PDB file of C-alpha atoms in Angstrom:
ATOM      1  CA  MET A   1      20.839  20.961  -0.496  1.00  0.00           C
ATOM      2  CA  LEU A   2      18.721  17.283  -0.674  1.00  0.00           C
ATOM      3  CA  LYS A   3      16.229  18.710  -2.748  1.00  0.00           C
ATOM      4  CA  LYS A   4      18.469  19.975  -4.841  1.00  0.00           C
ATOM      5  CA  GLN A   5      19.883  16.971  -6.244  1.00  0.00           C
ATOM      6  CA  GLY A   6      16.847  15.567  -6.611  1.00  0.00           C
ATOM      7  CA  ILE A   7      16.420  11.549  -7.095  1.00  0.00           C
ATOM      8  CA  ALA A   8      20.198  11.736  -8.539  1.00  0.00           C
ATOM      9  CA  ALA A   9      20.250   8.159  -6.599  1.00  0.00           C
ATOM     10  CA  ILE A  10      18.425   6.825  -9.413  1.00  0.00           C
ATOM     11  CA  ALA A  11      21.641   7.746 -10.772  1.00  0.00           C
ATOM     12  CA  ALA A  12      24.494   4.987  -9.574  1.00  0.00           C
ATOM     13  CA  LEU A  13      21.485   2.181  -9.588  1.00  0.00           C
ATOM     14  CA  THR A  14      21.420   3.084 -13.676  1.00  0.00           C
ATOM     15  CA  LEU A  15      25.252   3.319 -13.977  1.00  0.00           C
ATOM     16  CA  SER A  16      26.321  -0.116 -11.802  1.00  0.00           C
ATOM     17  CA  ALA A  17      23.310  -2.048 -13.890  1.00  0.00           C
ATOM     18  CA  GLY A  18      25.392  -4.894 -15.380  1.00  0.00           C
ATOM     19  CA  ALA A  19      27.332  -5.109 -10.968  1.00  0.00           C
ATOM     20  CA  ALA A  20      23.964  -5.663  -9.036  1.00  0.00           C
ATOM     21  CA  PHE A  21      24.158  -9.112  -9.199  1.00  0.00           C
ATOM     22  CA  ALA A  22      28.123  -9.837  -8.245  1.00  0.00           C
ATOM     23  CA  ALA A  23      27.182  -7.170  -5.721  1.00  0.00           C
ATOM     24  CA  GLY A  24      25.111  -9.753  -3.382  1.00  0.00           C
ATOM     25  CA  GLY A  25      21.795  -9.514  -6.631  1.00  0.00           C
ATOM     26  CA  SER A  26      18.562  -8.083  -6.744  1.00  0.00           C
ATOM     27  CA  GLY A  27      17.313  -6.972  -3.681  1.00  0.00           C
ATOM     28  CA  HIS A  28      13.498  -6.612  -2.643  1.00  0.00           C
ATOM     29  CA  VAL A  29      10.817  -5.246  -4.787  1.00  0.00           C
ATOM     30  CA  GLU A  30       7.696  -4.159  -3.070  1.00  0.00           C
ATOM     31  CA  ASP A  31       4.579  -4.547  -4.962  1.00  0.00           C
ATOM     32  CA  VAL A  32       3.163  -1.787  -5.013  1.00  0.00           C
ATOM     33  CA  ASN A  33      -0.475  -1.700  -6.383  1.00  0.00           C
ATOM     34  CA  PHE A  34      -0.626   1.708  -8.937  1.00  0.00           C
ATOM     35  CA  SER A  35      -3.620   2.095 -11.684  1.00  0.00           C
ATOM     36  CA  PHE A  36      -2.038   1.837 -14.478  1.00  0.00           C
ATOM     37  CA  GLU A  37      -1.893  -2.230 -13.652  1.00  0.00           C
ATOM     38  CA  GLY A  38      -3.072  -4.608 -14.935  1.00  0.00           C
ATOM     39  CA  PRO A  39      -4.784  -4.558 -18.180  1.00  0.00           C
ATOM     40  CA  PHE A  40      -8.068  -2.152 -18.004  1.00  0.00           C
ATOM     41  CA  GLY A  41      -5.901   0.369 -15.424  1.00  0.00           C
ATOM     42  CA  THR A  42      -5.526   3.913 -16.217  1.00  0.00           C
ATOM     43  CA  TYR A  43      -2.534   6.804 -14.916  1.00  0.00           C
ATOM     44  CA  ASP A  44      -4.812   8.569 -12.015  1.00  0.00           C
ATOM     45  CA  GLN A  45      -4.575  12.021 -13.730  1.00  0.00           C
ATOM     46  CA  ASN A  46      -3.995  13.480  -9.617  1.00  0.00           C
ATOM     47  CA  GLN A  47      -1.159  11.238  -9.263  1.00  0.00           C
ATOM     48  CA  LEU A  48       0.593  12.703 -12.044  1.00  0.00           C
ATOM     49  CA  GLN A  49       0.501  16.185 -11.292  1.00  0.00           C
ATOM     50  CA  ARG A  50       1.284  15.072  -7.496  1.00  0.00           C
ATOM     51  CA  GLY A  51       4.259  13.325  -9.196  1.00  0.00           C
ATOM     52  CA  LEU A  52       4.618  16.049 -11.505  1.00  0.00           C
ATOM     53  CA  LYS A  53       4.875  18.891  -8.665  1.00  0.00           C
ATOM     54  CA  VAL A  54       7.771  16.002  -6.617  1.00  0.00           C
ATOM     55  CA  TYR A  55      10.157  16.063  -9.732  1.00  0.00           C
ATOM     56  CA  THR A  56       9.343  19.733 -10.801  1.00  0.00           C
ATOM     57  CA  GLU A  57      10.829  20.985  -6.705  1.00  0.00           C
ATOM     58  CA  VAL A  58      13.112  17.988  -5.341  1.00  0.00           C
ATOM     59  CA  CYS A  59      14.669  16.297  -8.455  1.00  0.00           C
ATOM     60  CA  ALA A  60      14.516  18.849 -11.795  1.00  0.00           C
ATOM     61  CA  ALA A  61      17.392  20.876 -10.142  1.00  0.00           C
ATOM     62  CA  CYS A  62      19.957  17.249 -10.775  1.00  0.00           C
ATOM     63  CA  HIS A  63      17.675  15.296 -13.311  1.00  0.00           C
ATOM     64  CA  GLY A  64      16.422  16.042 -16.721  1.00  0.00           C
ATOM     65  CA  LEU A  65      13.467  14.198 -18.864  1.00  0.00           C
ATOM     66  CA  LYS A  66      15.072  15.764 -22.408  1.00  0.00           C
ATOM     67  CA  TYR A  67      12.670  12.865 -24.117  1.00  0.00           C
ATOM     68  CA  VAL A  68       9.374  13.955 -22.520  1.00  0.00           C
ATOM     69  CA  PRO A  69       8.150  17.675 -24.572  1.00  0.00           C
ATOM     70  CA  ILE A  70       6.501  19.968 -22.088  1.00  0.00           C
ATOM     71  CA  ARG A  71       3.039  19.921 -24.248  1.00  0.00           C
ATOM     72  CA  THR A  72       2.584  16.835 -23.894  1.00  0.00           C
ATOM     73  CA  LEU A  73       1.906  17.675 -19.987  1.00  0.00           C
ATOM     74  CA  ALA A  74      -1.534  19.681 -21.553  1.00  0.00           C
ATOM     75  CA  ASP A  75      -2.350  15.455 -22.819  1.00  0.00           C
ATOM     76  CA  GLU A  76      -5.483  12.841 -21.864  1.00  0.00           C
ATOM     77  CA  GLY A  77      -4.115  10.343 -20.516  1.00  0.00           C
ATOM     78  CA  GLY A  78      -1.293  12.346 -18.513  1.00  0.00           C
ATOM     79  CA  PRO A  79      -1.789  15.158 -16.756  1.00  0.00           C
ATOM     80  CA  HIS A  80      -3.654  16.577 -18.425  1.00  0.00           C
ATOM     81  CA  LEU A  81      -3.197  20.604 -17.213  1.00  0.00           C
ATOM     82  CA  PRO A  82      -4.765  23.602 -19.386  1.00  0.00           C
ATOM     83  CA  GLU A  83      -3.238  25.033 -21.599  1.00  0.00           C
ATOM     84  CA  ASP A  84      -2.505  28.224 -20.074  1.00  0.00           C
ATOM     85  CA  GLN A  85      -1.231  26.034 -17.575  1.00  0.00           C
ATOM     86  CA  VAL A  86       1.255  24.170 -19.446  1.00  0.00           C
ATOM     87  CA  ARG A  87       2.450  27.622 -20.941  1.00  0.00           C
ATOM     88  CA  ALA A  88       3.060  28.936 -17.053  1.00  0.00           C
ATOM     89  CA  TYR A  89       5.068  25.834 -16.429  1.00  0.00           C
ATOM     90  CA  ALA A  90       7.279  26.080 -19.268  1.00  0.00           C
ATOM     91  CA  GLY A  91       7.878  29.486 -18.185  1.00  0.00           C
ATOM     92  CA  GLN A  92       9.415  28.383 -15.252  1.00  0.00           C
ATOM     93  CA  PHE A  93      12.291  27.184 -16.802  1.00  0.00           C
ATOM     94  CA  GLU A  94      15.748  28.258 -19.445  1.00  0.00           C
ATOM     95  CA  ILE A  95      17.051  25.893 -22.328  1.00  0.00           C
ATOM     96  CA  TYR A  96      19.590  26.501 -24.387  1.00  0.00           C
ATOM     97  CA  ASP A  97      18.883  27.546 -27.934  1.00  0.00           C
ATOM     98  CA  PRO A  98      22.005  26.218 -30.486  1.00  0.00           C
ATOM     99  CA  GLU A  99      20.770  29.507 -32.807  1.00  0.00           C
ATOM    100  CA  LEU A 100      20.654  32.457 -30.479  1.00  0.00           C
ATOM    101  CA  ASP A 101      23.120  30.597 -28.458  1.00  0.00           C
ATOM    102  CA  ASP A 102      22.469  31.462 -25.726  1.00  0.00           C
ATOM    103  CA  TYR A 103      19.623  30.414 -23.184  1.00  0.00           C
ATOM    104  CA  ARG A 104      15.668  31.328 -23.473  1.00  0.00           C
ATOM    105  CA  ALA A 105      12.699  31.456 -21.228  1.00  0.00           C
ATOM    106  CA  ALA A 106      11.139  27.647 -22.353  1.00  0.00           C
ATOM    107  CA  LYS A 107       8.060  26.894 -24.647  1.00  0.00           C
ATOM    108  CA  VAL A 108       5.045  24.610 -24.382  1.00  0.00           C
ATOM    109  CA  THR A 109       6.860  22.833 -28.057  1.00  0.00           C
ATOM    110  CA  ASP A 110      10.259  22.201 -26.627  1.00  0.00           C
ATOM    111  CA  HIS A 111      11.883  19.523 -23.962  1.00  0.00           C
ATOM    112  CA  PHE A 112      12.464  19.471 -20.789  1.00  0.00           C
ATOM    113  CA  ALA A 113      16.302  20.674 -20.297  1.00  0.00           C
ATOM    114  CA  ALA A 114      18.216  17.741 -19.932  1.00  0.00           C
ATOM    115  CA  SER A 115      20.105  17.033 -17.184  1.00  0.00           C
ATOM    116  CA  GLY A 116      22.046  19.780 -15.135  1.00  0.00           C
ATOM    117  CA  ASP A 117      24.431  16.521 -13.719  1.00  0.00           C
ATOM    118  CA  PRO A 118      26.439  15.229 -16.671  1.00  0.00           C
ATOM    119  CA  ASN A 119      26.808  12.332 -13.523  1.00  0.00           C
ATOM    120  CA  ALA A 120      23.202  12.070 -13.231  1.00  0.00           C
ATOM    121  CA  PRO A 121      20.479  10.236 -15.833  1.00  0.00           C
ATOM    122  CA  ASP A 122      18.195  11.273 -17.221  1.00  0.00           C
ATOM    123  CA  LEU A 123      14.884  10.164 -16.277  1.00  0.00           C
ATOM    124  CA  SER A 124      12.625   9.996 -18.696  1.00  0.00           C
ATOM    125  CA  LEU A 125      13.348   6.422 -19.355  1.00  0.00           C
ATOM    126  CA  MET A 126      14.143   5.324 -15.851  1.00  0.00           C
ATOM    127  CA  ALA A 127      10.966   4.096 -14.707  1.00  0.00           C
ATOM    128  CA  LYS A 128      11.680   0.847 -17.846  1.00  0.00           C
ATOM    129  CA  LYS A 129      15.345   1.046 -17.828  1.00  0.00           C
ATOM    130  CA  ARG A 130      14.638  -1.115 -14.540  1.00  0.00           C
ATOM    131  CA  ALA A 131      13.726  -4.588 -13.584  1.00  0.00           C
ATOM    132  CA  GLY A 132      11.748  -4.079 -10.383  1.00  0.00           C
ATOM    133  CA  PHE A 133       9.848  -8.161 -10.514  1.00  0.00           C
ATOM    134  CA  HIS A 134      11.634 -11.434 -12.012  1.00  0.00           C
ATOM    135  CA  GLY A 135      10.302 -14.693 -10.949  1.00  0.00           C
ATOM    136  CA  PRO A 136      10.491 -17.529  -9.528  1.00  0.00           C
ATOM    137  CA  TYR A 137       8.014 -18.330 -11.980  1.00  0.00           C
ATOM    138  CA  GLY A 138      10.262 -16.873 -14.386  1.00  0.00           C
ATOM    139  CA  THR A 139      10.635 -13.311 -15.667  1.00  0.00           C
ATOM    140  CA  GLY A 140       8.254 -13.721 -18.502  1.00  0.00           C
ATOM    141  CA  ILE A 141       4.761 -14.600 -17.619  1.00  0.00           C
ATOM    142  CA  ASN A 142       5.884 -12.995 -14.054  1.00  0.00           C
ATOM    143  CA  GLN A 143       6.235  -9.598 -15.273  1.00  0.00           C
ATOM    144  CA  LEU A 144       2.947 -10.093 -18.373  1.00  0.00           C
ATOM    145  CA  VAL A 145       1.217  -9.882 -15.167  1.00  0.00           C
ATOM    146  CA  ARG A 146       1.998  -7.646 -12.557  1.00  0.00           C
ATOM    147  CA  GLY A 147       4.472  -5.755 -14.930  1.00  0.00           C
ATOM    148  CA  MET A 148       8.249  -4.350 -15.412  1.00  0.00           C
ATOM    149  CA  GLY A 149       8.359  -3.232 -12.360  1.00  0.00           C
ATOM    150  CA  GLY A 150      10.653  -0.254 -12.948  1.00  0.00           C
ATOM    151  CA  ALA A 151       7.875   2.019 -11.039  1.00  0.00           C
ATOM    152  CA  GLU A 152       7.693  -0.030  -8.143  1.00  0.00           C
ATOM    153  CA  TYR A 153      11.558  -0.307  -8.396  1.00  0.00           C
ATOM    154  CA  ILE A 154      12.111   3.796  -7.969  1.00  0.00           C
ATOM    155  CA  TYR A 155       9.226   3.694  -4.963  1.00  0.00           C
ATOM    156  CA  THR A 156      10.992   1.038  -3.131  1.00  0.00           C
ATOM    157  CA  LEU A 157      14.733   2.570  -3.592  1.00  0.00           C
ATOM    158  CA  LEU A 158      13.397   5.517  -2.706  1.00  0.00           C
ATOM    159  CA  THR A 159      10.892   4.204  -0.049  1.00  0.00           C
ATOM    160  CA  SER A 160      15.072   1.953   1.710  1.00  0.00           C
ATOM    161  CA  TYR A 161      17.067   4.355   2.899  1.00  0.00           C
ATOM    162  CA  HIS A 162      18.027   3.050   5.906  1.00  0.00           C
ATOM    163  CA  GLU A 163      20.403   4.448   9.461  1.00  0.00           C
ATOM    164  CA  PRO A 164      23.415   2.434   8.688  1.00  0.00           C
ATOM    165  CA  PRO A 165      23.435  -1.241  10.444  1.00  0.00           C
ATOM    166  CA  ASP A 166      25.957  -1.412  13.500  1.00  0.00           C
ATOM    167  CA  CYS A 167      29.014  -3.754  12.060  1.00  0.00           C
ATOM    168  CA  ALA A 168      29.131  -0.928   9.162  1.00  0.00           C
ATOM    169  CA  PRO A 169      32.032   1.961  10.794  1.00  0.00           C
ATOM    170  CA  GLU A 170      31.212   5.704  11.426  1.00  0.00           C
ATOM    171  CA  ASP A 171      33.169   6.651   8.043  1.00  0.00           C
ATOM    172  CA  PHE A 172      31.789   4.165   5.559  1.00  0.00           C
ATOM    173  CA  THR A 173      31.635   6.625   2.114  1.00  0.00           C
ATOM    174  CA  GLY A 174      27.620   6.492   1.158  1.00  0.00           C
ATOM    175  CA  SER A 175      24.056   6.031   2.788  1.00  0.00           C
ATOM    176  CA  TYR A 176      22.779   2.683   3.368  1.00  0.00           C
ATOM    177  CA  ASN A 177      19.403   1.124   1.072  1.00  0.00           C
ATOM    178  CA  ALA A 178      18.080  -2.160   2.109  1.00  0.00           C
ATOM    179  CA  ALA A 179      17.422  -2.253  -1.714  1.00  0.00           C
ATOM    180  CA  PHE A 180      20.524  -1.240  -4.017  1.00  0.00           C
ATOM    181  CA  THR A 181      22.520  -4.188  -4.341  1.00  0.00           C
ATOM    182  CA  ALA A 182      25.109  -2.529  -6.263  1.00  0.00           C
ATOM    183  CA  GLY A 183      26.782   0.176  -4.531  1.00  0.00           C
ATOM    184  CA  GLY A 184      30.026  -0.562  -1.667  1.00  0.00           C
ATOM    185  CA  PHE A 185      29.493  -2.726   1.275  1.00  0.00           C
ATOM    186  CA  PRO A 186      31.827  -2.780   4.116  1.00  0.00           C
ATOM    187  CA  GLU A 187      33.930  -5.886   4.702  1.00  0.00           C
ATOM    188  CA  SER A 188      32.480  -6.136   8.837  1.00  0.00           C
ATOM    189  CA  CYS A 189      29.450  -5.877   7.934  1.00  0.00           C
ATOM    190  CA  LYS A 190      30.638  -9.684   5.970  1.00  0.00           C
ATOM    191  CA  ASN A 191      30.971 -13.750   7.176  1.00  0.00           C
ATOM    192  CA  GLU A 192      33.621 -15.432   6.750  1.00  0.00           C
ATOM    193  CA  ASP A 193      31.723 -16.658   3.886  1.00  0.00           C
ATOM    194  CA  GLY A 194      32.067 -13.218   2.696  1.00  0.00           C
ATOM    195  CA  SER A 195      28.236 -13.429   2.754  1.00  0.00           C
ATOM    196  CA  HIS A 196      26.140 -10.145   4.237  1.00  0.00           C
ATOM    197  CA  MET A 197      24.990  -9.840   6.967  1.00  0.00           C
ATOM    198  CA  VAL A 198      22.232  -7.051   6.333  1.00  0.00           C
ATOM    199  CA  PRO A 199      20.232  -6.622   3.515  1.00  0.00           C
ATOM    200  CA  GLY A 200      21.272  -4.279   0.287  1.00  0.00           C
ATOM    201  CA  SER A 201      24.178  -1.909  -0.265  1.00  0.00           C
ATOM    202  CA  TRP A 202      25.329   1.446  -0.002  1.00  0.00           C
ATOM    203  CA  ILE A 203      24.671   3.762  -2.748  1.00  0.00           C
ATOM    204  CA  GLY A 204      26.416   7.180  -3.294  1.00  0.00           C
ATOM    205  CA  MET A 205      23.722   9.736  -3.402  1.00  0.00           C
ATOM    206  CA  ALA A 206      22.196  11.230   0.488  1.00  0.00           C
ATOM    207  CA  GLN A 207      18.173  10.018   0.847  1.00  0.00           C
ATOM    208  CA  PRO A 208      16.096  12.735  -1.599  1.00  0.00           C
ATOM    209  CA  LEU A 209      12.751  12.108   0.049  1.00  0.00           C
ATOM    210  CA  TRP A 210      12.053  12.447   3.680  1.00  0.00           C
ATOM    211  CA  GLY A 211       8.255  13.291   3.669  1.00  0.00           C
ATOM    212  CA  GLU A 212       6.188  16.723   3.421  1.00  0.00           C
ATOM    213  CA  ASP A 213       9.547  18.002   1.193  1.00  0.00           C
ATOM    214  CA  VAL A 214       6.091  19.871  -1.170  1.00  0.00           C
ATOM    215  CA  GLU A 215       2.444  20.664  -0.927  1.00  0.00           C
ATOM    216  CA  PHE A 216       0.225  19.587  -3.245  1.00  0.00           C
ATOM    217  CA  ASP A 217      -2.049  21.345  -3.995  1.00  0.00           C
ATOM    218  CA  ASP A 218      -5.222  19.067  -3.626  1.00  0.00           C
ATOM    219  CA  GLY A 219      -4.089  18.541  -0.013  1.00  0.00           C
ATOM    220  CA  HIS A 220      -3.240  14.903  -0.790  1.00  0.00           C
ATOM    221  CA  GLU A 221      -1.587  13.379   2.134  1.00  0.00           C
ATOM    222  CA  ASN A 222       2.564  13.702   1.300  1.00  0.00           C
ATOM    223  CA  SER A 223       3.927  11.587   3.859  1.00  0.00           C
ATOM    224  CA  LEU A 224       7.595   9.273   1.842  1.00  0.00           C
ATOM    225  CA  HIS A 225       6.375   7.023   0.807  1.00  0.00           C
ATOM    226  CA  HIS A 226       3.207   9.327   0.108  1.00  0.00           C
ATOM    227  CA  GLU A 227       5.127  11.189  -2.564  1.00  0.00           C
ATOM    228  CA  ALA A 228       7.751   8.302  -4.092  1.00  0.00           C
ATOM    229  CA  LYS A 229       4.258   6.456  -4.746  1.00  0.00           C
ATOM    230  CA  ASP A 230       3.570   9.313  -6.632  1.00  0.00           C
ATOM    231  CA  VAL A 231       6.816  10.247  -8.031  1.00  0.00           C
ATOM    232  CA  ALA A 232       7.929   6.324  -9.822  1.00  0.00           C
ATOM    233  CA  ALA A 233       4.015   6.487 -11.396  1.00  0.00           C
ATOM    234  CA  PHE A 234       5.190   9.978 -12.783  1.00  0.00           C
ATOM    235  CA  LEU A 235       7.767   8.056 -13.969  1.00  0.00           C
ATOM    236  CA  MET A 236       6.272   5.494 -15.568  1.00  0.00           C
ATOM    237  CA  TRP A 237       4.127   8.219 -17.391  1.00  0.00           C
ATOM    238  CA  THR A 238       7.774   9.691 -19.307  1.00  0.00           C
ATOM    239  CA  ALA A 239       7.776   6.293 -19.895  1.00  0.00           C
ATOM    240  CA  GLU A 240       4.949   5.367 -21.085  1.00  0.00           C
ATOM    241  CA  PRO A 241       3.111   8.092 -22.621  1.00  0.00           C
ATOM    242  CA  LYS A 242       1.169   5.805 -24.644  1.00  0.00           C
ATOM    243  CA  MET A 243       0.168   2.606 -22.535  1.00  0.00           C
ATOM    244  CA  MET A 244      -3.035   3.809 -21.986  1.00  0.00           C
ATOM    245  CA  ALA A 245      -3.311   3.820 -26.065  1.00  0.00           C
ATOM    246  CA  ARG A 246      -1.454   1.013 -26.429  1.00  0.00           C
ATOM    247  CA  LYS A 247      -4.158  -1.064 -23.990  1.00  0.00           C
ATOM    248  CA  PHE A 248      -6.013  -0.312 -25.670  1.00  0.00           C
ATOM    249  CA  SER A 249      -5.553  -0.747 -28.879  1.00  0.00           C
ATOM    250  CA  GLY A 250      -3.916  -4.938 -27.777  1.00  0.00           C
ATOM    251  CA  LEU A 251      -7.481  -4.993 -26.176  1.00  0.00           C
ATOM    252  CA  THR A 252      -9.356  -4.630 -29.568  1.00  0.00           C
ATOM    253  CA  GLY A 253      -7.294  -6.594 -31.365  1.00  0.00           C
ATOM    254  CA  VAL A 254      -7.886  -9.116 -28.835  1.00  0.00           C
ATOM    255  CA  ILE A 255     -11.723  -8.850 -29.447  1.00  0.00           C
ATOM    256  CA  PHE A 256     -11.396  -8.516 -32.788  1.00  0.00           C
ATOM    257  CA  LEU A 257      -9.060 -12.079 -32.943  1.00  0.00           C
ATOM    258  CA  THR A 258     -11.430 -13.535 -31.535  1.00  0.00           C
ATOM    259  CA  ILE A 259     -15.034 -12.267 -33.190  1.00  0.00           C
ATOM    260  CA  LEU A 260     -13.455 -13.555 -36.845  1.00  0.00           C
ATOM    261  CA  ALA A 261     -12.083 -17.462 -35.196  1.00  0.00           C
ATOM    262  CA  VAL A 262     -15.517 -16.966 -34.460  1.00  0.00           C
ATOM    263  CA  LEU A 263     -16.925 -16.456 -37.783  1.00  0.00           C
ATOM    264  CA  LEU A 264     -14.360 -18.943 -39.482  1.00  0.00           C
ATOM    265  CA  TYR A 265     -14.798 -21.568 -37.238  1.00  0.00           C
ATOM    266  CA  LEU A 266     -18.650 -20.901 -38.006  1.00  0.00           C
ATOM    267  CA  THR A 267     -18.517 -20.961 -42.163  1.00  0.00           C
ATOM    268  CA  ASN A 268     -15.931 -24.389 -42.185  1.00  0.00           C
ATOM    269  CA  LYS A 269     -19.199 -26.036 -39.810  1.00  0.00           C
ATOM    270  CA  ARG A 270     -21.136 -24.592 -43.108  1.00  0.00           C
ATOM    271  CA  LEU A 271     -18.867 -25.031 -45.995  1.00  0.00           C
ATOM    272  CA  TRP A 272     -17.842 -28.783 -45.266  1.00  0.00           C
ATOM    273  CA  ALA A 273     -21.274 -29.636 -43.653  1.00  0.00           C
ATOM    274  CA  PRO A 274     -22.560 -31.084 -46.945  1.00  0.00           C
ATOM    275  CA  ILE A 275     -19.085 -33.079 -47.693  1.00  0.00           C
ATOM    276  CA  LYS A 276     -19.385 -34.236 -44.654  1.00  0.00           C
ATOM    277  CA  GLY A 277     -22.823 -35.402 -44.647  1.00  0.00           C
ATOM    278  CA  ARG A 278     -22.649 -37.395 -48.592  1.00  0.00           C
ATOM    279  CA  HIS A 279     -19.674 -39.041 -46.957  1.00  0.00           C
ATOM    280  CA  GLU A 280     -21.076 -40.236 -43.444  1.00  0.00           C
ATOM    281  CA  GLY A 281     -24.316 -41.624 -46.318  1.00  0.00           C
ATOM    282  CA  ASP A 282     -21.998 -42.806 -47.647  1.00  0.00           C
ATOM    283  CA  ALA A 283     -20.727 -45.395 -45.075  1.00  0.00           C
TER     284      ALA A 283
END
């Protein structure tokens, strides 16, 4: 049942984002070393394939990726699956076809299905919806150096489920998550001044990943932390599939502008050198 629920814990996260600060402020986000970070970072193809498997076997029952074409699984810079594997993957799913007014097997030209649970948000852009990093140097500078932190937020959320603290009543609704700040919080876990005695809050969805939920084809370790990191990287790719192309374009632009600036400076010196020398001679 837990696997079918997928990572719907993120549902409450998105729907309650506006209340996050009122419920206790921004929680701690683990700074994970992802391969795609930095100006020269790239997606790890094997990691994206592992993340796809976690999504397919654990998350897809509830959550959709309706903005992601299935054919992009074959793209370079992404999971880069062979064409025959992409066709086989698409054939696992059924999608509703308005022309047929019925369900049919998915094709590579289709998008991933939408969320099967109306309360479960689509995960296509989830890694861009959440900014995990803020301050202390200011949101802009900190995010420029460390990135938005959406993948880190997802990773932290999935690995921050714990047993409820002793201060909480046994029948309190939800599951305790030390990183989620927008959920319910029992009065028994508040001080006299109303401040929280423990971090996080109670999220409405049970823990979706426990470790060893899937078996990776490449034999990679499948502990909770590895599964969470892989699916977070995959969701970063679904949100930013052209990140590498944008980085390359940006770097090319910076190099071009630098060369142009040097040429303009040298041209300026050459054009004004005779005039400047004549004025100095007159003086």
